[in-house]
Coordinates of C-alpha atoms in Angstrom, one line a residue:
L705 CA -4.2 0.0 -8.0
S706 CA -0.8 1.6 -6.5
G707 CA -0.1 4.9 -5.6
C708 CA -3.6 6.9 -5.2
D709 CA -2.4 9.4 -2.6
S710 CA -2.7 11.8 -5.8
G711 CA -2.7 12.5 -9.5
F712 CA -3.5 9.3 -11.5
G713 CA -4.4 7.0 -9.2
Q714 CA -6.7 8.7 -7.4
A715 CA -8.3 10.3 -10.5
T716 CA -8.9 6.5 -11.9
A717 CA -9.4 4.8 -8.4
R718 CA -12.5 7.2 -8.5
H719 CA -13.3 6.6 -11.7
L720 CA -13.1 3.0 -11.8
D721 CA -15.3 2.8 -8.3
I722 CA -17.8 4.8 -10.0
M723 CA -18.1 2.9 -12.7
G724 CA -18.7 -0.1 -9.8
F725 CA -15.7 -2.4 -9.9
R726 CA -14.4 -3.3 -6.5
V727 CA -11.0 -1.6 -6.4
F728 CA -8.3 -1.8 -4.0
A729 CA -6.4 1.1 -3.7
S730 CA -3.0 1.5 -2.0
V731 CA -1.7 4.8 -0.7
L732 CA 1.2 5.6 1.5
D733 CA -0.3 7.7 4.1
L734 CA -3.8 6.5 5.2
Q735 CA -4.4 9.6 6.6
S736 CA -3.1 11.9 3.9
P737 CA -5.8 14.3 2.3
G738 CA -5.9 12.0 -0.7
A739 CA -6.7 8.9 1.3
Q740 CA -9.5 10.8 3.1
E741 CA -10.6 12.4 -0.4
L742 CA -10.9 8.8 -1.4
R743 CA -13.2 7.7 1.8
Q744 CA -15.4 10.4 1.3
S745 CA -16.3 10.5 -2.2
C746 CA -16.1 6.6 -3.2
S747 CA -18.4 3.8 -2.4
T748 CA -17.8 1.0 0.0
R749 CA -16.8 -1.3 -2.3
L750 CA -13.4 0.5 -2.5
T751 CA -10.7 -0.4 0.2
L752 CA -7.9 1.7 1.2
L753 CA -4.4 -0.4 1.9
Q754 CA -1.7 1.3 3.3
M755 CA 1.4 0.4 1.3
D756 CA 5.1 1.8 0.5
L757 CA 6.5 0.0 -2.5
T758 CA 10.4 -0.2 -0.7
K759 CA 8.9 -2.4 1.9
T760 CA 8.6 -5.9 1.0
E761 CA 6.7 -6.2 4.8
D762 CA 3.8 -3.7 3.2
I763 CA 3.7 -5.7 -0.2
Q764 CA 3.4 -8.5 1.4
R765 CA 0.8 -7.2 3.7
V766 CA -1.3 -6.3 0.8
L767 CA -1.1 -9.3 -1.3
Q768 CA -2.4 -11.4 1.6
H769 CA -5.0 -8.9 1.8
I770 CA -6.3 -9.5 -1.8
Q771 CA -5.8 -12.7 -2.0
A772 CA -7.7 -13.3 0.8
H773 CA -10.3 -10.9 -0.8
T774 CA -10.6 -12.4 -4.6
N775 CA -9.3 -15.9 -4.0
S776 CA -12.6 -17.8 -5.7
T777 CA -12.8 -15.1 -8.4
G778 CA -8.9 -14.3 -9.0
L779 CA -8.0 -10.7 -9.5
W780 CA -9.4 -9.1 -13.3
G781 CA -6.5 -6.3 -13.0
L782 CA -3.2 -4.7 -11.9
V783 CA -2.4 -0.7 -12.2
N784 CA 1.1 -0.4 -11.4
N785 CA 0.5 3.6 -11.1
A786 CA 3.2 4.8 -8.2
G787 CA 6.0 6.9 -9.0
F788 CA 8.7 8.9 -7.5
N789 CA 11.2 11.5 -8.8
D790 CA 12.6 14.0 -6.4
T791 CA 15.8 15.0 -8.7
I792 CA 16.4 16.9 -11.2
A793 CA 19.8 17.6 -12.0
D794 CA 22.8 15.9 -14.1
A795 CA 23.0 12.5 -14.1
E796 CA 26.8 13.1 -12.8
L797 CA 25.5 15.8 -9.9
S798 CA 22.6 13.2 -8.7
P799 CA 23.5 11.2 -6.0
L800 CA 24.1 7.6 -6.5
G801 CA 21.1 6.9 -3.6
K802 CA 18.8 9.0 -5.6
F803 CA 19.6 6.5 -8.2
R804 CA 18.8 3.4 -6.1
T805 CA 15.7 5.3 -4.7
C806 CA 13.7 5.8 -7.9
M807 CA 14.6 1.9 -9.0
E808 CA 13.3 0.4 -5.6
V809 CA 9.9 2.1 -6.2
N810 CA 9.0 2.5 -9.9
F811 CA 11.5 -0.6 -10.9
F812 CA 11.7 -3.3 -7.8
G813 CA 8.2 -2.7 -6.3
S814 CA 6.0 -2.5 -9.4
L815 CA 8.0 -6.1 -10.8
E816 CA 7.5 -7.1 -6.6
L817 CA 3.9 -6.4 -6.6
T818 CA 3.0 -7.8 -10.3
K819 CA 4.9 -10.9 -9.7
G820 CA 3.2 -11.4 -6.3
L821 CA -0.5 -10.8 -7.8
L822 CA 0.3 -13.2 -11.2
P823 CA -1.2 -16.2 -9.5
L824 CA -4.6 -13.8 -9.5
L825 CA -4.2 -12.4 -12.5
R826 CA -3.2 -15.9 -14.3
S827 CA -6.7 -17.7 -12.8
A828 CA -8.6 -14.5 -14.0
G829 CA -6.9 -14.1 -17.4
G830 CA -6.8 -10.4 -16.6
R831 CA -4.5 -7.2 -17.4
I832 CA -1.8 -5.4 -16.5
V833 CA -1.6 -2.0 -16.8
T834 CA 1.9 0.4 -16.0
V835 CA 1.9 3.9 -16.4
S836 CA 5.7 3.9 -17.4
S837 CA 7.1 7.7 -18.9
P838 CA 8.4 9.0 -22.0
A839 CA 11.3 9.8 -19.8
G840 CA 12.1 5.9 -19.7
D841 CA 12.3 6.0 -23.5
M842 CA 14.5 9.5 -24.3
P843 CA 17.5 11.1 -22.8
F844 CA 15.7 13.9 -21.1
P845 CA 18.2 15.9 -19.5
C846 CA 18.4 16.3 -15.9
L847 CA 16.0 13.0 -15.8
A848 CA 18.6 10.2 -15.0
A849 CA 17.8 8.5 -12.3
Y850 CA 14.0 8.5 -13.0
G851 CA 14.4 7.9 -16.6
A852 CA 16.5 4.8 -16.0
S853 CA 13.8 3.8 -13.8
K854 CA 11.1 3.8 -16.5
A855 CA 13.5 2.7 -18.9
A856 CA 14.0 -0.6 -16.5
L857 CA 10.3 -0.9 -15.9
S858 CA 8.8 -0.9 -19.0
L859 CA 11.2 -3.6 -20.7
V860 CA 10.3 -5.6 -17.8
M861 CA 6.2 -4.9 -18.5
D862 CA 7.1 -5.6 -22.2
T863 CA 9.0 -8.8 -21.0
F864 CA 5.6 -9.9 -19.6
R865 CA 3.7 -8.8 -22.1
S866 CA 5.5 -11.3 -24.4
E867 CA 5.6 -14.3 -21.9
L868 CA 1.9 -13.9 -19.9
Q869 CA 0.2 -14.0 -24.0
P870 CA -0.3 -17.8 -23.7
W871 CA -1.9 -17.3 -20.3
G872 CA -4.3 -15.1 -21.9
I873 CA -3.3 -11.5 -19.8
K874 CA -2.7 -8.2 -21.3
V875 CA -0.3 -6.1 -20.6
S876 CA -0.8 -2.4 -21.3
L877 CA 2.0 0.7 -21.3
I878 CA 0.8 4.1 -20.6
L879 CA 3.0 6.8 -21.1
P880 CA 1.9 10.2 -20.1
G881 CA 2.9 14.0 -21.4
Y882 CA 3.3 16.8 -18.7
Y883 CA 0.2 16.8 -16.2
K884 CA 0.0 18.3 -12.8
T885 CA 0.3 15.3 -9.9
G886 CA 1.2 15.5 -7.1
T887 CA 4.8 17.4 -5.4
T888 CA 5.4 17.6 -9.3
C889 CA 4.1 21.4 -9.3
D890 CA 5.0 22.8 -5.7
P891 CA 8.3 25.5 -6.2
A892 CA 8.8 24.9 -2.6
F893 CA 9.3 21.2 -2.7
W894 CA 11.6 21.5 -6.0
N895 CA 13.6 24.6 -4.1
L896 CA 13.9 22.3 -1.0
Q897 CA 15.6 19.5 -3.1
K898 CA 17.7 21.6 -5.1
Q899 CA 18.9 23.2 -1.5
Q900 CA 19.8 19.9 -0.4
L901 CA 21.4 18.3 -3.1
L902 CA 23.9 22.0 -3.6
A903 CA 24.4 20.8 0.4
S904 CA 25.6 17.1 -0.8
L905 CA 27.5 18.0 -3.7
P906 CA 31.5 17.2 -3.1
Q907 CA 32.8 20.7 -3.8
E908 CA 34.9 19.6 -6.8
L909 CA 31.8 19.4 -8.3
L910 CA 29.9 22.1 -7.2
H911 CA 32.9 24.2 -8.4
A912 CA 33.3 22.8 -12.0
Y913 CA 29.2 23.1 -12.7
G914 CA 28.2 25.9 -10.1
E915 CA 26.0 26.9 -8.1
D916 CA 23.9 29.1 -10.6
Y917 CA 24.1 25.7 -13.0
V918 CA 21.7 24.0 -10.4
E919 CA 19.9 27.6 -9.5
E920 CA 19.2 27.6 -13.6
I921 CA 18.2 24.0 -14.1
N922 CA 15.4 24.1 -11.0
Q923 CA 13.9 27.0 -12.2
Q924 CA 13.7 26.1 -15.8
F925 CA 12.0 22.8 -14.4
I926 CA 8.9 24.8 -12.5
Q927 CA 8.4 27.0 -15.1
F928 CA 7.8 23.7 -17.5
M929 CA 5.6 21.9 -14.9
K930 CA 3.8 25.8 -15.0
V931 CA 2.6 24.9 -18.3
A932 CA 1.8 20.6 -17.3
V933 CA -2.1 20.0 -17.8
E934 CA -4.5 20.2 -14.7
D935 CA -7.0 17.6 -16.6
L936 CA -6.4 14.0 -15.5
S937 CA -9.0 12.5 -17.7
A938 CA -6.7 11.7 -20.8
V939 CA -4.8 9.4 -18.4
V940 CA -7.6 8.0 -16.8
N941 CA -9.3 7.1 -19.8
S942 CA -6.2 5.1 -21.0
I943 CA -5.7 2.8 -18.1
T944 CA -10.2 2.3 -18.3
E945 CA -9.1 1.3 -21.5
G946 CA -5.8 -0.6 -21.4
L947 CA -8.4 -2.9 -18.4
L948 CA -11.2 -2.9 -20.2
A949 CA -11.1 -3.2 -23.9
A950 CA -11.2 -6.6 -25.8
N951 CA -8.3 -5.7 -27.9
P952 CA -5.7 -3.2 -25.3
A953 CA -3.3 -1.1 -27.1
V954 CA 0.4 -2.4 -26.3
R955 CA 1.0 1.7 -25.3
Y956 CA -0.9 4.3 -25.0
Y957 CA 0.2 8.1 -25.1
P958 CA -2.2 10.0 -23.4
G959 CA -0.8 13.9 -23.5
Q960 CA 0.0 16.3 -26.2
G961 CA 3.2 16.8 -28.0
L962 CA 3.9 13.0 -27.6
G963 CA 3.5 12.5 -31.1
I964 CA 5.9 14.8 -32.7
M965 CA 8.4 13.9 -29.8
Y966 CA 8.1 10.0 -30.7
F967 CA 8.8 10.9 -34.3
I968 CA 11.8 13.1 -33.7
H969 CA 13.0 10.1 -31.6
R970 CA 12.6 7.5 -33.7
Y971 CA 13.4 8.9 -37.3
L972 CA 16.0 12.0 -36.9
P973 CA 19.7 12.4 -36.5
Y974 CA 21.1 12.4 -32.4
F975 CA 21.6 16.1 -32.2
V976 CA 18.8 16.8 -33.5
R977 CA 16.6 14.8 -30.9
D978 CA 19.0 15.9 -28.0
L979 CA 18.4 19.9 -29.5
F980 CA 15.0 19.1 -29.4
L981 CA 14.2 17.8 -25.7
K982 CA 17.1 20.9 -24.4
G983 CA 14.2 23.6 -26.7
F984 CA 11.3 21.5 -24.9
F985 CA 12.2 20.3 -21.7
I986 CA 15.7 21.8 -19.7
N987 CA 18.1 23.8 -21.9
P988 CA 21.5 23.5 -19.2
K989 CA 23.5 26.9 -19.3
L990 CA 27.4 25.8 -19.8
P991 CA 28.7 24.4 -16.4
R992 CA 30.9 27.1 -14.7
A993 CA 34.2 25.5 -15.7
L994 CA 34.0 25.8 -19.5
R995 CA 32.5 29.5 -19.6
R996 CA 34.6 31.8 -21.0
E997 CA 34.5 34.8 -18.3
H998 CA 36.1 31.4 -15.7
H999 CA 39.0 31.1 -17.6
N1000 CA 39.9 34.5 -18.2
D1001 CA 39.6 34.3 -13.9
V1002 CA 41.8 31.5 -14.2
K1003 CA 44.3 33.4 -16.7
K1004 CA 44.5 36.2 -13.9
A1005 CA 45.1 34.2 -11.1

């Protein structure tokens, strides 16, 4: 189970431990508050492992540990939960490096871990449960880097689902709504990211969009996350069902409002979909270069 420092991973690790399972829980930092909390609240069956999904040596070390402890039994389930995003901005304003980091953690890291554990999962006829995002299915404003990585993750897991059927492995995707996890609801974190983004933008881009444009996006996102759900149990229950149900669903949608969102996405015209996502999530103001007062200023000059 990856990404157990906080959020869904931490809550799921605790839940599976209470149910009596032997859990291998990976964390970024063995000394983090989340890791300490798991040590205190869980049984000795739970094993904490340090793993950064961007580092092959970390993944290989975790693979070797799990292989050594499950060789005779195989591995029943893998939960790909670790996820990363630290950019809320238009795709044009998001540095290429941010796209790469999202792909490294959310896609390549999870892919490498899954491929490494497949021999053990095949021998047990086990399960793969992966936490993706509706942002991987729909063009949420200002989430391109994160959404693109989750789209790739969803697709590769869907491919595994089809290809691994002969081995008896069942593969499920979890697409949660909006929950309070990790740094997602910390305004100080997002304000720092915004400052770093503004400092890194080329002058031409900063001039075209305007500093106030980036400020507005950031404020809207912080407001949006204030209404995120604190109770993570719907997601934990979906992950658990994916691991244990005789016939798990291919996709789980824990969270409010996802039904209407997917209905609009599948059946209504593009302009309605775009309007809905802006109204629901972030609706950026006009970039500076497109505003009437800017044109007037240019004319006066």
